[in-house]
PDB file of C-alpha atoms in Angstrom:
ATOM      1  CA  UNK A   1       9.680  59.634 -73.245  1.00 50.00           C
ATOM      2  CA  UNK A   2       9.781  57.229 -70.341  1.00 49.00           C
ATOM      3  CA  UNK A   3       7.916  57.878 -67.129  1.00 47.00           C
ATOM      4  CA  UNK A   4      11.191  58.573 -65.237  1.00 45.00           C
ATOM      5  CA  UNK A   5      12.344  61.055 -67.878  1.00 47.00           C
ATOM      6  CA  UNK A   6       8.993  62.802 -67.731  1.00 49.00           C
ATOM      7  CA  UNK A   7       9.256  63.195 -63.959  1.00 41.00           C
ATOM      8  CA  UNK A   8      12.785  64.594 -64.310  1.00 37.00           C
ATOM      9  CA  UNK A   9      11.665  67.077 -66.973  1.00 46.00           C
ATOM     10  CA  UNK A  10       8.761  68.170 -64.813  1.00 46.00           C
ATOM     11  CA  UNK A  11      11.137  68.687 -61.921  1.00 44.00           C
ATOM     12  CA  UNK A  12      13.354  70.910 -64.036  1.00 41.00           C
ATOM     13  CA  UNK A  13      10.426  72.952 -65.172  1.00 47.00           C
ATOM     14  CA  UNK A  14       9.060  73.456 -61.682  1.00 45.00           C
ATOM     15  CA  UNK A  15      12.536  74.279 -60.374  1.00 44.00           C
ATOM     16  CA  UNK A  16      12.442  77.462 -62.473  1.00 43.00           C
ATOM     17  CA  UNK A  17       9.430  78.642 -60.526  1.00 43.00           C
ATOM     18  CA  UNK A  18      10.853  78.148 -57.089  1.00 42.00           C
ATOM     19  CA  UNK A  19      10.761  74.394 -56.519  1.00 42.00           C
ATOM     20  CA  UNK A  20      13.864  72.210 -56.492  1.00 42.00           C
ATOM     21  CA  UNK A  21      14.847  68.940 -58.084  1.00 33.00           C
ATOM     22  CA  UNK A  22      15.404  67.599 -54.610  1.00 40.00           C
ATOM     23  CA  UNK A  23      11.721  68.080 -53.789  1.00 45.00           C
ATOM     24  CA  UNK A  24      10.744  65.569 -56.530  1.00 40.00           C
ATOM     25  CA  UNK A  25      13.609  63.150 -56.068  1.00 36.00           C
ATOM     26  CA  UNK A  26      13.253  63.022 -52.269  1.00 39.00           C
ATOM     27  CA  UNK A  27      16.674  64.676 -51.792  1.00 36.00           C
ATOM     28  CA  UNK A  28      15.658  67.221 -49.189  1.00 38.00           C
ATOM     29  CA  UNK A  29      17.901  70.220 -48.617  1.00 36.00           C
ATOM     30  CA  UNK A  30      18.873  70.850 -44.982  1.00 39.00           C
ATOM     31  CA  UNK A  31      16.432  73.026 -43.075  1.00 37.00           C
ATOM     32  CA  UNK A  32      17.534  75.721 -40.668  1.00 36.00           C
ATOM     33  CA  UNK A  33      17.152  73.341 -37.742  1.00 40.00           C
ATOM     34  CA  UNK A  34      19.012  70.565 -39.530  1.00 37.00           C
ATOM     35  CA  UNK A  35      21.939  72.893 -40.216  1.00 38.00           C
ATOM     36  CA  UNK A  36      21.987  73.675 -36.505  1.00 48.00           C
ATOM     37  CA  UNK A  37      22.485  71.386 -33.539  1.00 51.00           C
ATOM     38  CA  UNK A  38      20.005  68.730 -34.575  1.00 55.00           C
ATOM     39  CA  UNK A  39      21.340  67.917 -38.027  1.00 58.00           C
ATOM     40  CA  UNK A  40      25.079  68.516 -38.183  1.00 83.00           C
ATOM     41  CA  UNK A  41      27.292  67.747 -35.157  1.00 86.00           C
ATOM     42  CA  UNK A  42      30.203  69.435 -36.940  1.00 91.00           C
ATOM     43  CA  UNK A  43      28.391  72.783 -36.924  1.00 91.00           C
ATOM     44  CA  UNK A  44      27.743  72.365 -33.239  1.00 90.00           C
ATOM     45  CA  UNK A  45      31.393  71.532 -32.537  1.00 94.00           C
ATOM     46  CA  UNK A  46      32.619  74.501 -34.570  1.00 94.00           C
ATOM     47  CA  UNK A  47      30.303  76.874 -32.724  1.00 94.00           C
ATOM     48  CA  UNK A  48      31.380  75.528 -29.362  1.00 95.00           C
ATOM     49  CA  UNK A  49      35.071  75.717 -30.181  1.00 96.00           C
ATOM     50  CA  UNK A  50      34.722  79.282 -31.473  1.00 96.00           C
ATOM     51  CA  UNK A  51      32.782  80.410 -28.411  1.00 97.00           C
ATOM     52  CA  UNK A  52      35.191  78.635 -26.073  1.00 97.00           C
ATOM     53  CA  UNK A  53      38.153  80.318 -27.775  1.00 96.00           C
ATOM     54  CA  UNK A  54      36.586  83.751 -27.473  1.00 95.00           C
ATOM     55  CA  UNK A  55      35.684  83.283 -23.817  1.00 97.00           C
ATOM     56  CA  UNK A  56      39.107  81.847 -23.040  1.00 96.00           C
ATOM     57  CA  UNK A  57      40.740  84.904 -24.581  1.00 94.00           C
ATOM     58  CA  UNK A  58      38.541  87.215 -22.528  1.00 94.00           C
ATOM     59  CA  UNK A  59      38.985  85.330 -19.261  1.00 95.00           C
ATOM     60  CA  UNK A  60      42.671  84.528 -19.621  1.00 93.00           C
ATOM     61  CA  UNK A  61      44.177  87.479 -21.464  1.00 93.00           C
ATOM     62  CA  UNK A  62      42.205  90.068 -19.485  1.00 94.00           C
ATOM     63  CA  UNK A  63      43.473  88.557 -16.223  1.00 94.00           C
ATOM     64  CA  UNK A  64      46.876  90.338 -16.118  1.00 94.00           C
ATOM     65  CA  UNK A  65      45.223  93.690 -16.809  1.00 96.00           C
ATOM     66  CA  UNK A  66      42.714  93.185 -13.999  1.00 95.00           C
ATOM     67  CA  UNK A  67      45.388  92.015 -11.563  1.00 93.00           C
ATOM     68  CA  UNK A  68      48.065  94.613 -12.314  1.00 92.00           C
ATOM     69  CA  UNK A  69      46.372  97.677 -13.758  1.00 95.00           C
ATOM     70  CA  UNK A  70      42.893  97.642 -12.236  1.00 96.00           C
ATOM     71  CA  UNK A  71      44.021  96.611  -8.748  1.00 95.00           C
ATOM     72  CA  UNK A  72      45.146  99.380  -6.419  1.00 94.00           C
ATOM     73  CA  UNK A  73      48.439  99.108  -4.546  1.00 93.00           C
ATOM     74  CA  UNK A  74      46.724  99.406  -1.161  1.00 96.00           C
ATOM     75  CA  UNK A  75      44.337  96.615  -2.086  1.00 96.00           C
ATOM     76  CA  UNK A  76      47.236  94.401  -3.145  1.00 94.00           C
ATOM     77  CA  UNK A  77      49.037  95.177   0.109  1.00 93.00           C
ATOM     78  CA  UNK A  78      46.079  94.454   2.387  1.00 97.00           C
ATOM     79  CA  UNK A  79      44.334  91.459   0.810  1.00 96.00           C
ATOM     80  CA  UNK A  80      46.520  88.804   2.488  1.00 95.00           C
ATOM     81  CA  UNK A  81      46.475  90.231   6.020  1.00 96.00           C
ATOM     82  CA  UNK A  82      45.426  87.877   8.802  1.00 97.00           C
ATOM     83  CA  UNK A  83      44.881  88.347  12.510  1.00 97.00           C
ATOM     84  CA  UNK A  84      42.797  90.109  15.126  1.00 97.00           C
ATOM     85  CA  UNK A  85      45.239  92.989  15.655  1.00 97.00           C
ATOM     86  CA  UNK A  86      44.070  96.421  14.548  1.00 97.00           C
ATOM     87  CA  UNK A  87      45.284  98.070  11.371  1.00 98.00           C
ATOM     88  CA  UNK A  88      44.559 101.313   9.576  1.00 98.00           C
ATOM     89  CA  UNK A  89      42.892 101.341   6.174  1.00 96.00           C
ATOM     90  CA  UNK A  90      46.268 101.375   4.439  1.00 96.00           C
ATOM     91  CA  UNK A  91      47.291  98.190   6.283  1.00 96.00           C
ATOM     92  CA  UNK A  92      49.687  99.760   8.773  1.00 96.00           C
ATOM     93  CA  UNK A  93      49.422  98.075  12.162  1.00 96.00           C
ATOM     94  CA  UNK A  94      48.182 100.290  14.976  1.00 96.00           C
ATOM     95  CA  UNK A  95      51.185 101.094  17.148  1.00 95.00           C
ATOM     96  CA  UNK A  96      53.670 100.899  14.271  1.00 94.00           C
ATOM     97  CA  UNK A  97      52.733 104.183  12.615  1.00 93.00           C
ATOM     98  CA  UNK A  98      55.562 106.684  12.207  1.00 88.00           C
ATOM     99  CA  UNK A  99      53.374 109.738  12.817  1.00 92.00           C
ATOM    100  CA  UNK A 100      50.292 110.172  15.048  1.00 91.00           C
ATOM    101  CA  UNK A 101      47.108 109.006  13.332  1.00 93.00           C
ATOM    102  CA  UNK A 102      44.555 109.704  16.023  1.00 90.00           C
ATOM    103  CA  UNK A 103      40.972 109.552  14.814  1.00 93.00           C
ATOM    104  CA  UNK A 104      41.628 107.446  11.727  1.00 96.00           C
ATOM    105  CA  UNK A 105      39.361 104.398  11.345  1.00 96.00           C
ATOM    106  CA  UNK A 106      40.810 101.008  12.226  1.00 97.00           C
ATOM    107  CA  UNK A 107      39.681  97.395  11.958  1.00 97.00           C
ATOM    108  CA  UNK A 108      41.103  93.939  12.456  1.00 98.00           C
ATOM    109  CA  UNK A 109      43.656  92.769   9.930  1.00 97.00           C
ATOM    110  CA  UNK A 110      41.423  89.946   8.688  1.00 97.00           C
ATOM    111  CA  UNK A 111      38.455  92.298   8.240  1.00 98.00           C
ATOM    112  CA  UNK A 112      40.609  94.749   6.284  1.00 98.00           C
ATOM    113  CA  UNK A 113      41.846  91.909   4.065  1.00 97.00           C
ATOM    114  CA  UNK A 114      38.337  90.677   3.332  1.00 97.00           C
ATOM    115  CA  UNK A 115      37.296  94.200   2.353  1.00 97.00           C
ATOM    116  CA  UNK A 116      40.325  94.513   0.057  1.00 98.00           C
ATOM    117  CA  UNK A 117      39.623  91.162  -1.608  1.00 97.00           C
ATOM    118  CA  UNK A 118      35.949  92.035  -2.098  1.00 97.00           C
ATOM    119  CA  UNK A 119      36.874  95.295  -3.819  1.00 97.00           C
ATOM    120  CA  UNK A 120      39.462  93.625  -6.035  1.00 97.00           C
ATOM    121  CA  UNK A 121      37.187  90.747  -7.028  1.00 97.00           C
ATOM    122  CA  UNK A 122      34.299  93.105  -7.812  1.00 97.00           C
ATOM    123  CA  UNK A 123      36.500  95.180 -10.118  1.00 97.00           C
ATOM    124  CA  UNK A 124      38.152  92.100 -11.612  1.00 97.00           C
ATOM    125  CA  UNK A 125      34.832  90.386 -12.346  1.00 97.00           C
ATOM    126  CA  UNK A 126      33.211  93.483 -13.816  1.00 97.00           C
ATOM    127  CA  UNK A 127      36.069  94.065 -16.268  1.00 97.00           C
ATOM    128  CA  UNK A 128      36.532  90.407 -17.169  1.00 96.00           C
ATOM    129  CA  UNK A 129      32.835  89.685 -17.682  1.00 97.00           C
ATOM    130  CA  UNK A 130      32.324  92.958 -19.528  1.00 96.00           C
ATOM    131  CA  UNK A 131      35.184  92.067 -21.870  1.00 96.00           C
ATOM    132  CA  UNK A 132      33.690  88.628 -22.540  1.00 97.00           C
ATOM    133  CA  UNK A 133      30.302  90.167 -23.276  1.00 97.00           C
ATOM    134  CA  UNK A 134      31.766  92.848 -25.547  1.00 96.00           C
ATOM    135  CA  UNK A 135      33.933  90.346 -27.411  1.00 95.00           C
ATOM    136  CA  UNK A 136      31.147  87.875 -28.138  1.00 96.00           C
ATOM    137  CA  UNK A 137      28.643  90.596 -29.028  1.00 96.00           C
ATOM    138  CA  UNK A 138      31.116  92.290 -31.386  1.00 96.00           C
ATOM    139  CA  UNK A 139      31.327  89.039 -33.355  1.00 94.00           C
ATOM    140  CA  UNK A 140      27.557  88.690 -33.459  1.00 94.00           C
ATOM    141  CA  UNK A 141      27.148  86.022 -30.779  1.00 95.00           C
ATOM    142  CA  UNK A 142      24.719  86.478 -27.900  1.00 95.00           C
ATOM    143  CA  UNK A 143      25.715  84.444 -24.837  1.00 97.00           C
ATOM    144  CA  UNK A 144      22.754  83.745 -22.530  1.00 96.00           C
ATOM    145  CA  UNK A 145      22.942  85.756 -19.320  1.00 97.00           C
ATOM    146  CA  UNK A 146      22.690  82.616 -17.174  1.00 97.00           C
ATOM    147  CA  UNK A 147      25.709  81.069 -18.882  1.00 97.00           C
ATOM    148  CA  UNK A 148      27.775  84.251 -18.589  1.00 97.00           C
ATOM    149  CA  UNK A 149      26.786  84.581 -14.932  1.00 97.00           C
ATOM    150  CA  UNK A 150      27.938  81.031 -14.216  1.00 98.00           C
ATOM    151  CA  UNK A 151      31.362  81.772 -15.675  1.00 97.00           C
ATOM    152  CA  UNK A 152      31.592  84.999 -13.686  1.00 97.00           C
ATOM    153  CA  UNK A 153      30.730  83.207 -10.433  1.00 98.00           C
ATOM    154  CA  UNK A 154      33.413  80.572 -11.048  1.00 98.00           C
ATOM    155  CA  UNK A 155      36.060  83.203 -11.775  1.00 97.00           C
ATOM    156  CA  UNK A 156      35.065  85.493  -8.906  1.00 97.00           C
ATOM    157  CA  UNK A 157      34.710  82.910  -6.141  1.00 97.00           C
ATOM    158  CA  UNK A 158      37.952  81.139  -6.917  1.00 97.00           C
ATOM    159  CA  UNK A 159      39.817  84.414  -7.378  1.00 97.00           C
ATOM    160  CA  UNK A 160      38.799  85.541  -3.904  1.00 97.00           C
ATOM    161  CA  UNK A 161      39.878  82.243  -2.341  1.00 97.00           C
ATOM    162  CA  UNK A 162      43.220  82.151  -4.162  1.00 97.00           C
ATOM    163  CA  UNK A 163      44.069  85.790  -3.446  1.00 97.00           C
ATOM    164  CA  UNK A 164      43.594  85.394   0.299  1.00 96.00           C
ATOM    165  CA  UNK A 165      46.545  83.008   0.208  1.00 95.00           C
ATOM    166  CA  UNK A 166      45.466  80.075   2.378  1.00 95.00           C
ATOM    167  CA  UNK A 167      44.093  78.062  -0.556  1.00 96.00           C
ATOM    168  CA  UNK A 168      47.219  78.658  -2.620  1.00 97.00           C
ATOM    169  CA  UNK A 169      49.473  77.513   0.235  1.00 96.00           C
ATOM    170  CA  UNK A 170      47.348  74.404   0.779  1.00 97.00           C
ATOM    171  CA  UNK A 171      47.555  73.504  -2.903  1.00 97.00           C
ATOM    172  CA  UNK A 172      51.296  74.225  -2.908  1.00 97.00           C
ATOM    173  CA  UNK A 173      51.821  71.816  -0.026  1.00 97.00           C
ATOM    174  CA  UNK A 174      49.793  69.131  -1.789  1.00 97.00           C
ATOM    175  CA  UNK A 175      51.785  69.643  -4.998  1.00 97.00           C
ATOM    176  CA  UNK A 176      55.085  69.882  -3.083  1.00 96.00           C
ATOM    177  CA  UNK A 177      55.707  73.422  -4.278  1.00 96.00           C
ATOM    178  CA  UNK A 178      56.484  75.020  -0.914  1.00 95.00           C
ATOM    179  CA  UNK A 179      60.211  74.737  -1.586  1.00 95.00           C
ATOM    180  CA  UNK A 180      59.704  76.615  -4.835  1.00 96.00           C
ATOM    181  CA  UNK A 181      57.834  79.372  -3.000  1.00 96.00           C
ATOM    182  CA  UNK A 182      60.460  79.681  -0.266  1.00 94.00           C
ATOM    183  CA  UNK A 183      63.382  79.631  -2.679  1.00 95.00           C
ATOM    184  CA  UNK A 184      62.107  82.091  -5.314  1.00 95.00           C
ATOM    185  CA  UNK A 185      61.300  85.165  -3.273  1.00 95.00           C
ATOM    186  CA  UNK A 186      61.630  88.767  -4.408  1.00 93.00           C
ATOM    187  CA  UNK A 187      64.346  91.067  -3.069  1.00 92.00           C
ATOM    188  CA  UNK A 188      63.398  94.658  -2.214  1.00 90.00           C
ATOM    189  CA  UNK A 189      65.641  97.652  -1.622  1.00 88.00           C
ATOM    190  CA  UNK A 190      64.140 100.319   0.637  1.00 85.00           C
ATOM    191  CA  UNK A 191      64.720 104.060   0.397  1.00 84.00           C
ATOM    192  CA  UNK A 192      67.144 103.710   3.299  1.00 84.00           C
ATOM    193  CA  UNK A 193      69.197 101.120   1.435  1.00 87.00           C
ATOM    194  CA  UNK A 194      67.886  98.193   3.476  1.00 90.00           C
ATOM    195  CA  UNK A 195      67.529  94.889   1.650  1.00 92.00           C
ATOM    196  CA  UNK A 196      64.520  92.742   2.460  1.00 91.00           C
ATOM    197  CA  UNK A 197      62.877  89.722   0.888  1.00 92.00           C
ATOM    198  CA  UNK A 198      59.211  89.388   0.009  1.00 91.00           C
ATOM    199  CA  UNK A 199      57.350  86.108  -0.310  1.00 93.00           C
ATOM    200  CA  UNK A 200      54.353  87.143  -2.393  1.00 92.00           C
ATOM    201  CA  UNK A 201      55.106  90.190  -4.531  1.00 87.00           C
ATOM    202  CA  UNK A 202      56.077  90.669  -8.180  1.00 89.00           C
ATOM    203  CA  UNK A 203      59.091  88.612  -9.145  1.00 91.00           C
ATOM    204  CA  UNK A 204      58.294  85.809  -6.724  1.00 95.00           C
ATOM    205  CA  UNK A 205      57.258  82.233  -7.454  1.00 96.00           C
ATOM    206  CA  UNK A 206      54.125  82.888  -5.393  1.00 96.00           C
ATOM    207  CA  UNK A 207      52.958  85.341  -8.023  1.00 95.00           C
ATOM    208  CA  UNK A 208      53.703  82.882 -10.819  1.00 96.00           C
ATOM    209  CA  UNK A 209      51.722  80.131  -9.090  1.00 97.00           C
ATOM    210  CA  UNK A 210      48.916  82.577  -8.348  1.00 96.00           C
ATOM    211  CA  UNK A 211      48.614  83.577 -12.002  1.00 95.00           C
ATOM    212  CA  UNK A 212      48.761  79.962 -13.153  1.00 96.00           C
ATOM    213  CA  UNK A 213      45.841  79.047 -10.890  1.00 97.00           C
ATOM    214  CA  UNK A 214      43.726  81.937 -12.125  1.00 97.00           C
ATOM    215  CA  UNK A 215      44.390  80.978 -15.741  1.00 96.00           C
ATOM    216  CA  UNK A 216      43.516  77.298 -15.293  1.00 97.00           C
ATOM    217  CA  UNK A 217      40.296  78.344 -13.567  1.00 97.00           C
ATOM    218  CA  UNK A 218      39.589  80.582 -16.565  1.00 97.00           C
ATOM    219  CA  UNK A 219      39.786  77.532 -18.822  1.00 97.00           C
ATOM    220  CA  UNK A 220      37.197  75.761 -16.698  1.00 98.00           C
ATOM    221  CA  UNK A 221      34.967  78.846 -16.546  1.00 98.00           C
ATOM    222  CA  UNK A 222      35.126  79.223 -20.342  1.00 98.00           C
ATOM    223  CA  UNK A 223      34.250  75.556 -20.820  1.00 98.00           C
ATOM    224  CA  UNK A 224      31.277  75.707 -18.430  1.00 98.00           C
ATOM    225  CA  UNK A 225      29.987  78.925 -19.989  1.00 98.00           C
ATOM    226  CA  UNK A 226      30.278  77.426 -23.473  1.00 98.00           C
ATOM    227  CA  UNK A 227      28.455  74.256 -22.480  1.00 97.00           C
ATOM    228  CA  UNK A 228      25.619  76.168 -20.822  1.00 97.00           C
ATOM    229  CA  UNK A 229      25.283  78.521 -23.790  1.00 97.00           C
ATOM    230  CA  UNK A 230      25.121  75.761 -26.416  1.00 95.00           C
ATOM    231  CA  UNK A 231      23.559  72.789 -24.667  1.00 91.00           C
ATOM    232  CA  UNK A 232      20.070  73.344 -26.103  1.00 78.00           C
TER     233      UNK A 232
END
């Protein structure tokens, strides 16, 4: 028996007791760290893509629920008010009420709008972030709190700015979409049979542009969260 054959036979014999042929032939099997980020870039890419997809689903697909089911009608009505004139909590301007409302609290229109946006964003962020956490945990993945918080901050801060309206109008002017907004307004029929048009409500191009902005921000938030969660 040659020396090489003897080594091979010894390797086979030791393999039955827990060793491997690779140990004797210098063909090391991947360690846990090698199978992770350090050894196989494909594993890292797969993990990142899977996490990004899950977060994108939570951020993007939860958005319509948060905007249309979790948001109150009074909040939706008041969040784009501007001005120093006084309004009641339901957004009705003081002096335009149909029945006396003496003693009811009032505030400036802008202050009422900021309160409405704060309430909406708090509810929106809680549901959206909770859904992302529940989704990733249910599939056995633990996203670091710092990464999840970063995504929540991106979604919340931009949502507040977009919902106030000024940012959306500025972007629309830059993208030459103001004609689209003015042309595609929603028509409303009142209880008295009066027909009016609405610039920002359901059925308008404003609402379509608003939703598109929130969704593209969700893509960015999912990407940032994924990068922070998997960078080490």
